[in-house]
XYZ file of C-alpha atoms in Angstrom:
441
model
C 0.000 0.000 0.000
C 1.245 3.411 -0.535
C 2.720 5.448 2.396
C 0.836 8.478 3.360
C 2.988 11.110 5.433
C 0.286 12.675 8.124
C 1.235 15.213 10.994
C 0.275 14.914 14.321
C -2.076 17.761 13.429
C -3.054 16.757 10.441
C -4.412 13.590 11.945
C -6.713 15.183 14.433
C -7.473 17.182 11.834
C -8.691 13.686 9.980
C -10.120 12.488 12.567
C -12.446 15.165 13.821
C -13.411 15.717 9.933
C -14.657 11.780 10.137
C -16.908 12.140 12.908
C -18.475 15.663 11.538
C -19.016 13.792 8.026
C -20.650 10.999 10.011
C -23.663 13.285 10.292
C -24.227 13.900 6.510
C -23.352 10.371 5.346
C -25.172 10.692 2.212
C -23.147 13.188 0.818
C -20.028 12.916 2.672
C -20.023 8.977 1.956
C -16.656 9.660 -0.448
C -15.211 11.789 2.215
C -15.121 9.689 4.580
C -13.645 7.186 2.709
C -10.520 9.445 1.811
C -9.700 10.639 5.517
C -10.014 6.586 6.365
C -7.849 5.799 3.533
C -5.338 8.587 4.441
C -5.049 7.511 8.198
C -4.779 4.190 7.126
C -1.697 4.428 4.414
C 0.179 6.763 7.062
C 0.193 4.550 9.992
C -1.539 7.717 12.260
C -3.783 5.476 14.042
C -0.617 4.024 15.715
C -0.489 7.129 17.719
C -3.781 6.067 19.860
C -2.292 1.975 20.052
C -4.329 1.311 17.252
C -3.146 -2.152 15.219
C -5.330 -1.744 12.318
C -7.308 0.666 10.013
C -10.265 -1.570 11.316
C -9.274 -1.456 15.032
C -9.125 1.969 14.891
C -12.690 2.791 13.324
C -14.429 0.415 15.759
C -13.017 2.238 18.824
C -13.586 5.590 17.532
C -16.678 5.636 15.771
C -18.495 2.106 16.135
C -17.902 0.950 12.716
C -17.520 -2.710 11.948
C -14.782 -3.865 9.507
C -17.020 -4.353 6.461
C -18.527 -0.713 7.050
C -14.696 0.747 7.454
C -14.087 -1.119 3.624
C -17.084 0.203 2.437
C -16.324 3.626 2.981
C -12.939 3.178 1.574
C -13.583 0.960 -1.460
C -16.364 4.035 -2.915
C -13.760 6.288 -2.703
C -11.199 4.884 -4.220
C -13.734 3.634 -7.061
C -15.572 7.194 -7.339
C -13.702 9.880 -6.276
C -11.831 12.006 -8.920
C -8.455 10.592 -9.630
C -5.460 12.300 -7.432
C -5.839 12.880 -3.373
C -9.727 14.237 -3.289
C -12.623 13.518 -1.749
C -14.261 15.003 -4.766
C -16.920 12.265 -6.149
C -16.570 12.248 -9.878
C -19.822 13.852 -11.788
C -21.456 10.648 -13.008
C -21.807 9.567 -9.597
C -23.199 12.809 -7.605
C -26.982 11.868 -8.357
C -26.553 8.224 -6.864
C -27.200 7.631 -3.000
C -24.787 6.030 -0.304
C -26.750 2.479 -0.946
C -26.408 2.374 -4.601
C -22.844 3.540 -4.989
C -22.333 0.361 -2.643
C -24.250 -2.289 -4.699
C -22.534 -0.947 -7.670
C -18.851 -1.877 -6.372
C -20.006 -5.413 -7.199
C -20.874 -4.268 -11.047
C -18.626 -4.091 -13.984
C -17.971 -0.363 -14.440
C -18.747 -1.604 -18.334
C -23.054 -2.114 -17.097
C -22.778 1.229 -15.038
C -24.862 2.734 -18.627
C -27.716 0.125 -17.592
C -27.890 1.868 -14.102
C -29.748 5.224 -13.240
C -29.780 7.660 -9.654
C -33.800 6.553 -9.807
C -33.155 2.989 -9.828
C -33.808 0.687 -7.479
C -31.701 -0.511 -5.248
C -33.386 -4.214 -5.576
C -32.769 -3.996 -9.648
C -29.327 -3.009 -9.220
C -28.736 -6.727 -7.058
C -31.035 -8.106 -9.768
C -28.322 -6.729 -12.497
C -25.339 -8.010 -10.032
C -27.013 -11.842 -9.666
C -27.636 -11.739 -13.734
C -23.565 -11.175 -14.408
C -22.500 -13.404 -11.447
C -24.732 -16.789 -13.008
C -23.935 -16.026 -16.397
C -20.096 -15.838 -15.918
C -20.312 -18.472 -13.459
C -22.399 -21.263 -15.252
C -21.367 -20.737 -19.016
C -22.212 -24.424 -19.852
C -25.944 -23.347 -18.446
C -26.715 -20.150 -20.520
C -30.155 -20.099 -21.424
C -30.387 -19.032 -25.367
C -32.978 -19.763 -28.174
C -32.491 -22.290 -31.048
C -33.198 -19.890 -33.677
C -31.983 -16.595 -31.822
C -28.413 -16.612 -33.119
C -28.068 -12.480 -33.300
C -27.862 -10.294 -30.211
C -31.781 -9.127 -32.255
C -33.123 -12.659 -32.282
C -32.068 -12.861 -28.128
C -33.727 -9.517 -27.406
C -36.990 -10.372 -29.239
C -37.006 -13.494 -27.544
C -36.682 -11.945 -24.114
C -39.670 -9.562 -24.725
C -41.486 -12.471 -26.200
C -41.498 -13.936 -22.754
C -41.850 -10.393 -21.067
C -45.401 -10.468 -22.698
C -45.918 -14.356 -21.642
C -45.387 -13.032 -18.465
C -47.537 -10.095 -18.643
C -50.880 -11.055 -20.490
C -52.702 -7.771 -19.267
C -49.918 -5.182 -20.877
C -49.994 -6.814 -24.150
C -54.024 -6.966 -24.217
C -53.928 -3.572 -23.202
C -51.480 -2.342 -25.865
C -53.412 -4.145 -28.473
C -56.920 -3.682 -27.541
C -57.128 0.003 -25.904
C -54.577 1.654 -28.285
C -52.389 2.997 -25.636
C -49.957 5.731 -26.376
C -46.323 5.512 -25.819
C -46.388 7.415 -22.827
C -49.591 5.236 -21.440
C -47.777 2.152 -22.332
C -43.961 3.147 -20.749
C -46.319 3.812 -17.162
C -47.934 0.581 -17.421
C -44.866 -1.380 -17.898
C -43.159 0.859 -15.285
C -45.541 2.624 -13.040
C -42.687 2.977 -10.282
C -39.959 4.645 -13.065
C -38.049 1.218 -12.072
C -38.650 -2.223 -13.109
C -36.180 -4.981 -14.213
C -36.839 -8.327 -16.513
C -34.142 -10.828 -16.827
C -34.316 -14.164 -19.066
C -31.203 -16.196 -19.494
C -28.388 -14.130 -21.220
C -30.982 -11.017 -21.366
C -31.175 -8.452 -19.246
C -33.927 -5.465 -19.479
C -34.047 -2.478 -17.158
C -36.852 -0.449 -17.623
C -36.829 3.440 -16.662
C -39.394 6.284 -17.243
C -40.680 7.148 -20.834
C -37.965 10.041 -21.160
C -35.159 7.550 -19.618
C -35.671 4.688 -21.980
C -34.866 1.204 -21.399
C -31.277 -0.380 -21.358
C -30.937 -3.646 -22.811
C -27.921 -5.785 -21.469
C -26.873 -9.081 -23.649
C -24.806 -10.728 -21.560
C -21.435 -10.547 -23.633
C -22.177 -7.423 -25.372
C -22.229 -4.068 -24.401
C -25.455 -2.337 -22.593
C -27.302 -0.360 -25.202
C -30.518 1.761 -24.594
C -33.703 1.147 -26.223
C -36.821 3.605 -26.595
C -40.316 2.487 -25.616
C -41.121 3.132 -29.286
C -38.329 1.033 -30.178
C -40.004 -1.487 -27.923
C -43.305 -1.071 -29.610
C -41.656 -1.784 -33.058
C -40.353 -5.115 -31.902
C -43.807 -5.701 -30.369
C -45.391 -5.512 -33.556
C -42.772 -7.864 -35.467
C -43.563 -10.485 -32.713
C -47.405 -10.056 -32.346
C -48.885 -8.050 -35.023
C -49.897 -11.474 -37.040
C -51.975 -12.812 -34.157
C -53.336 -9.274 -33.386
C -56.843 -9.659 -31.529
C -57.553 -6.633 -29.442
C -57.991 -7.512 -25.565
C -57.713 -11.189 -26.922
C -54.060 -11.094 -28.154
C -52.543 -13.361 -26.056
C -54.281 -15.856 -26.682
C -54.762 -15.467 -29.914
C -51.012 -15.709 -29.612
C -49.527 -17.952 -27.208
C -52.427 -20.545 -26.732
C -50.966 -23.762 -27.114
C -47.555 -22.352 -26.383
C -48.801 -21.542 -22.563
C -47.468 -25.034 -22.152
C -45.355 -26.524 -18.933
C -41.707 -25.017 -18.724
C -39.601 -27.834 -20.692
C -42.481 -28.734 -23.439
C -41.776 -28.031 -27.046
C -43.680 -25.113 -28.195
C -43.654 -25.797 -31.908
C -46.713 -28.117 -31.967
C -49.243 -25.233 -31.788
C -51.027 -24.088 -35.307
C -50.697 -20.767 -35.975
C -51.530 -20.102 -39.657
C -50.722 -16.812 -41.356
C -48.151 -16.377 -38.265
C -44.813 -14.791 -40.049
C -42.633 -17.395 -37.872
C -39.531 -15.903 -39.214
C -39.809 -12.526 -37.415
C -40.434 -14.364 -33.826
C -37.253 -16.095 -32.123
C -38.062 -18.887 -30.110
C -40.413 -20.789 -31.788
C -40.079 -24.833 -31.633
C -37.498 -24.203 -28.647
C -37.671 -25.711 -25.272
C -38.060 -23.296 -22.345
C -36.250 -24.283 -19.172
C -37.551 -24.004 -15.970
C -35.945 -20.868 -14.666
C -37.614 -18.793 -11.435
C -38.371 -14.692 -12.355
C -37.597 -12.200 -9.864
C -40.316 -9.838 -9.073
C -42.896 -11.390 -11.973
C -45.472 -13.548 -11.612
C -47.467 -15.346 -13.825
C -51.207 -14.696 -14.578
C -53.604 -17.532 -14.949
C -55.981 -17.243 -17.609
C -58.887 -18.441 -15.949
C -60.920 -19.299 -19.255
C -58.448 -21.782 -19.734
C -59.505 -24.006 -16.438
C -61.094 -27.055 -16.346
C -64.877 -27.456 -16.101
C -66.242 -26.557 -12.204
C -67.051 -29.687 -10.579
C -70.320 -29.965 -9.001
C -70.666 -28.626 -5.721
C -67.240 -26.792 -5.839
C -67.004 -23.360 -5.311
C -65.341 -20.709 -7.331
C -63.560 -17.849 -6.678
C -65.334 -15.703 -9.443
C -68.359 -16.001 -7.091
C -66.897 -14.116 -4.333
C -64.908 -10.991 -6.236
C -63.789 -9.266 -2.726
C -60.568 -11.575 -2.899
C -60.511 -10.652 -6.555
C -57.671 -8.773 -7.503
C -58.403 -5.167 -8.972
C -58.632 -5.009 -12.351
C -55.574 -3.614 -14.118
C -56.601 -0.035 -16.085
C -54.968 1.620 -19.210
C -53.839 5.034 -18.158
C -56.297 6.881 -20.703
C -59.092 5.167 -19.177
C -58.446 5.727 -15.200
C -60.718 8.178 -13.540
C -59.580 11.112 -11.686
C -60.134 9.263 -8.090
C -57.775 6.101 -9.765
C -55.126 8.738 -10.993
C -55.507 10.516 -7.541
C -54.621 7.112 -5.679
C -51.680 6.577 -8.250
C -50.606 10.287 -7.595
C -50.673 9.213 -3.617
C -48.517 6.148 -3.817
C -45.882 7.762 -5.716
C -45.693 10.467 -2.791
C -45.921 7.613 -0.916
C -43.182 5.453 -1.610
C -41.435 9.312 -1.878
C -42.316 10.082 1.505
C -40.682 6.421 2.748
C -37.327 6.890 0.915
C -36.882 10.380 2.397
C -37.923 8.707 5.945
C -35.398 6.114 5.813
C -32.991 8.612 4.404
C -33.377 10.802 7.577
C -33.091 7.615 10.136
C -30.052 6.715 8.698
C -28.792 10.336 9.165
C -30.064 10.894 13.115
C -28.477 7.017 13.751
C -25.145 8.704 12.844
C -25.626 11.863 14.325
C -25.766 9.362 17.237
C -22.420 7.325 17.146
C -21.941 4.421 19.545
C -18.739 6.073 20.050
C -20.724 9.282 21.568
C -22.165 7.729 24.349
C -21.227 7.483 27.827
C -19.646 4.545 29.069
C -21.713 1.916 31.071
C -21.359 -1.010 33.498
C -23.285 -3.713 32.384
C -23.446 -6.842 35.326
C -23.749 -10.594 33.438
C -23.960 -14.178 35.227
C -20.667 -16.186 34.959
C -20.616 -19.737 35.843
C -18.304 -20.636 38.514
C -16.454 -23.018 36.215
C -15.214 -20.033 33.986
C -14.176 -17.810 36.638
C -10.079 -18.952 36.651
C -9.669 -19.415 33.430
C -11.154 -15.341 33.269
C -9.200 -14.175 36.066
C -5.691 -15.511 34.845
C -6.501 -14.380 31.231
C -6.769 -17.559 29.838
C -10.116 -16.693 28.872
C -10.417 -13.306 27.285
C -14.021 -13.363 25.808
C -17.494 -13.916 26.141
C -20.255 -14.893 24.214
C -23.423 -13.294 25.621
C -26.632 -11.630 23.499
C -26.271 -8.098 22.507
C -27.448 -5.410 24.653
C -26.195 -2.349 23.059
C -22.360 -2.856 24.002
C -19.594 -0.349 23.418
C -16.065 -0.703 23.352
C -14.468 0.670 26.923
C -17.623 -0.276 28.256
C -17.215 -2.072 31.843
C -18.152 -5.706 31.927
C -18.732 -7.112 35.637
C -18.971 -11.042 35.531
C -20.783 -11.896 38.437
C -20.097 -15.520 39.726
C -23.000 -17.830 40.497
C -22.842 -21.776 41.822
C -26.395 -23.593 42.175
C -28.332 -20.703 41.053
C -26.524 -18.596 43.385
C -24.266 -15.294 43.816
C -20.961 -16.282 45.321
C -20.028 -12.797 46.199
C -17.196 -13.191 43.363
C -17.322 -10.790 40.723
C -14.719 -9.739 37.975
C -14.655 -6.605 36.475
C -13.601 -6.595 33.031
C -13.429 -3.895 30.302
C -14.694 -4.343 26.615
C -11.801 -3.913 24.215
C -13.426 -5.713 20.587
C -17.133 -6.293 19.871
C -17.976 -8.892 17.229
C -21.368 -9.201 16.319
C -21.453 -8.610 12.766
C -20.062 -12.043 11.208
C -21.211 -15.246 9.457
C -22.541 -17.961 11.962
C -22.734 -15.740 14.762
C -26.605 -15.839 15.442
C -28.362 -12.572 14.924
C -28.696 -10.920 18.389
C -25.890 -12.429 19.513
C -22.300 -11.352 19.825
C -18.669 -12.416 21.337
C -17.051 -9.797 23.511
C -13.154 -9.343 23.673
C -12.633 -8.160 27.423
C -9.850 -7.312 29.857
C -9.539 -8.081 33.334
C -9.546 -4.709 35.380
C -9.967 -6.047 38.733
C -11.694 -8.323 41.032
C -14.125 -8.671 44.340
């Protein structure tokens, strides 16, 4: 690692700037990162009897060791080049949580990834890279879709299987291109991933970015989208009966060959993916719709769920057609989900405003079985595995000794030195407690 030279000054200096940049994390995310990274290539901490970088962050400001990397990993990933805490311009618009999920992204797919996003597509985008590179010999791909075209018609072919209601709406209330972008993305964030395609769908003015795995991420319009739409379904075109009209015998069982259905006049050569077999593959965040015409006959004395619509779900509505309550309810859940972002946004900033390191230090009284208490005393022993209740480093520990159910009168005073609670196996609420004997009565 390259050596930093730091004053003794200069150091407090760092220091002091850490903890006032606690309180504005969101913006001072990159900051922080820098002084870390700066106390950390000097050696400074070594002034307070720190060992580590990490060592030194826990005891001074509660942070755990992945928290300490985090900080220092976004800025040296997003900071303009040189010795600055100055976050580059492409990244200023993205929070502290997305800059974080996007360390684990090729900086190549950071075109398929916007400030709006959500945080849930960006791990969607992160779990479609890691099982394509991973499984090669399992890449999902289309008999006849050879081209990066054929793949990306295929993919919205089974965006539509997926959706019945969007593609009966397109087709049989004429949306517009703006009515048809909010339907598909209502939220201004939506992902769709099928085998070596990836589609990340934004706002009408954002577009859509289309990732192939292989290739690089390109951006497609929703009228783009529309074009492709028509090259796939315009042949089996039947207003609010498209779908059908189009998939019927291909809504078969994941696995079946699709090429035994009959549909004449159908221009097969413009729609990938015909006479394939689809694998059995799970979608993230899309669920399929039964089409309940399809079901077998009601058998006598059996009740159905069209007789009782309360546990109906509400009929989907084209944008044009809504009525002003329906567009006031839409206009409410968008402040909504606005309003919850902002909230969480502010908790995060009062938890920091409230470091662990900023409180007082407490005495905290535990039961110790008798059979521990030498191997404590003499050191041997120099941690303890209790639940978590809110411990701090320098915190005083007193292990109170107890035989049959029983106080012996025998207590050892200890002080906390290293809290782990944040680390695979350890049960959540749990921790293990590095302490220091201090005394005995």
């Amino acid at each position: 690692m390259e050596y930093t030279q730091l004053t003794l000054d200069d150091y407090i200096q760092c220091k002091n700037d850490i903890k006032n940049n606690l309180g504005t994390i969101v913006k001072s995310f990159v900051r922080i990162g820098w002084l870390l990274t700066r106390i950390d290539k000097s050696g400074a901490y070594k002034n307070d009897g720190y060992s580590t970088i990490y060592e030194f962050a826990q005891a001074e400001y509660g942070m755990n060791k992945s928290g300490t990397s985090r900080f220092k990993k976004i800025y040296e990933k997003y900071s303009v080049p040189g010795d600055t805490p100055e976050l580059r311009d492409e990244y200023k618009d993205f929070n502290q949580s997305q800059l974080t999920e996007m360390l684990q992204i090729p900086e190549g797919d950071y075109a398929m990834l916007h400030p709006k996003g959500n945080k849930e597509d960006f791990r969607e985008l992160k779990r479609f890279n890691k099982e394509n590179d991973s499984n090669p010999e399992n890449l999902w791909s289309w008999k006849e879709a050879k081209t990066p075209e054929e793949k990306l018609k295929a993919a919205i072919q089974e965006f539509f299987r997926e959706n019945k209601e969007i593609l009966n709406d397109l087709y049989g209330k004429n949306l517009s291109v703006e009515e048809f972008a909010e339907e598909i993305c209502p939220s201004g964030s939506r992902s769709y991933r099928k085998g070596t395609v990836f589609l990340m769908f934004y706002t009408l003015e954002q577009g859509i970015m289309v990732k192939i795995f292989g290739e690089a991420p390109a951006k497609m319009t929703y009228q783009e989208l529309t074009e492709h739409i028509k090259q796939i379904f315009d042949a089996a075109a039947a207003g609010e009966r498209t779908w059908d009209n189009y998939f019927g015998e291909r809504n078969v069982e994941p696995g079946k060959t699709l090429g035994e259905a009959d549909h004449s006049g159908e221009d097969t050569a413009m729609v990938p993916g015909q006479n394939m077999e689809i694998p059995e593959q799970a979608q993230p965040n899309m669920g399929q719709e039964d089409d309940i015409s399809g079901q077998d006959d009601q058998i006598p004395g059996q009740d159905n769920i069209q007789n009782h619509p309360e546990y109906m779900p509400e009929p989907k509505v084209a944008p044009a057609q809504r009525t002003e309550e329906q567009k006031y309810n839409d206009r409410q859940a968008r402040l909504d989900r606005e309003s919850k972002k902002k909230l969480q946004e502010q908790e995060d900033k009062e938890k920091m405003q409230h470091l662990p390191s900023d409180e007082p230090k407490k005495t905290k009284q535990l039961r110790m079985a008798s059979s521990y208490y030498d191997d404590i005393l003499t050191g041997n022993m120099s941690f303890w595995f209790c639940k978590d209740d809110h411990f701090h480093i320098g915190d005083s520990l007193d292990l109170m000794e107890f035989k049959e159910g029983r106080h012996t009168g025998r207590t050892i005073q200890t002080e906390i030195t290293y809290i782990l609670n944040d680390y695979t196996g350890l049960e959540d609420g749990y921790c293990i407690l590095s302490i220091k004997v201090t005394g005995a009565i």
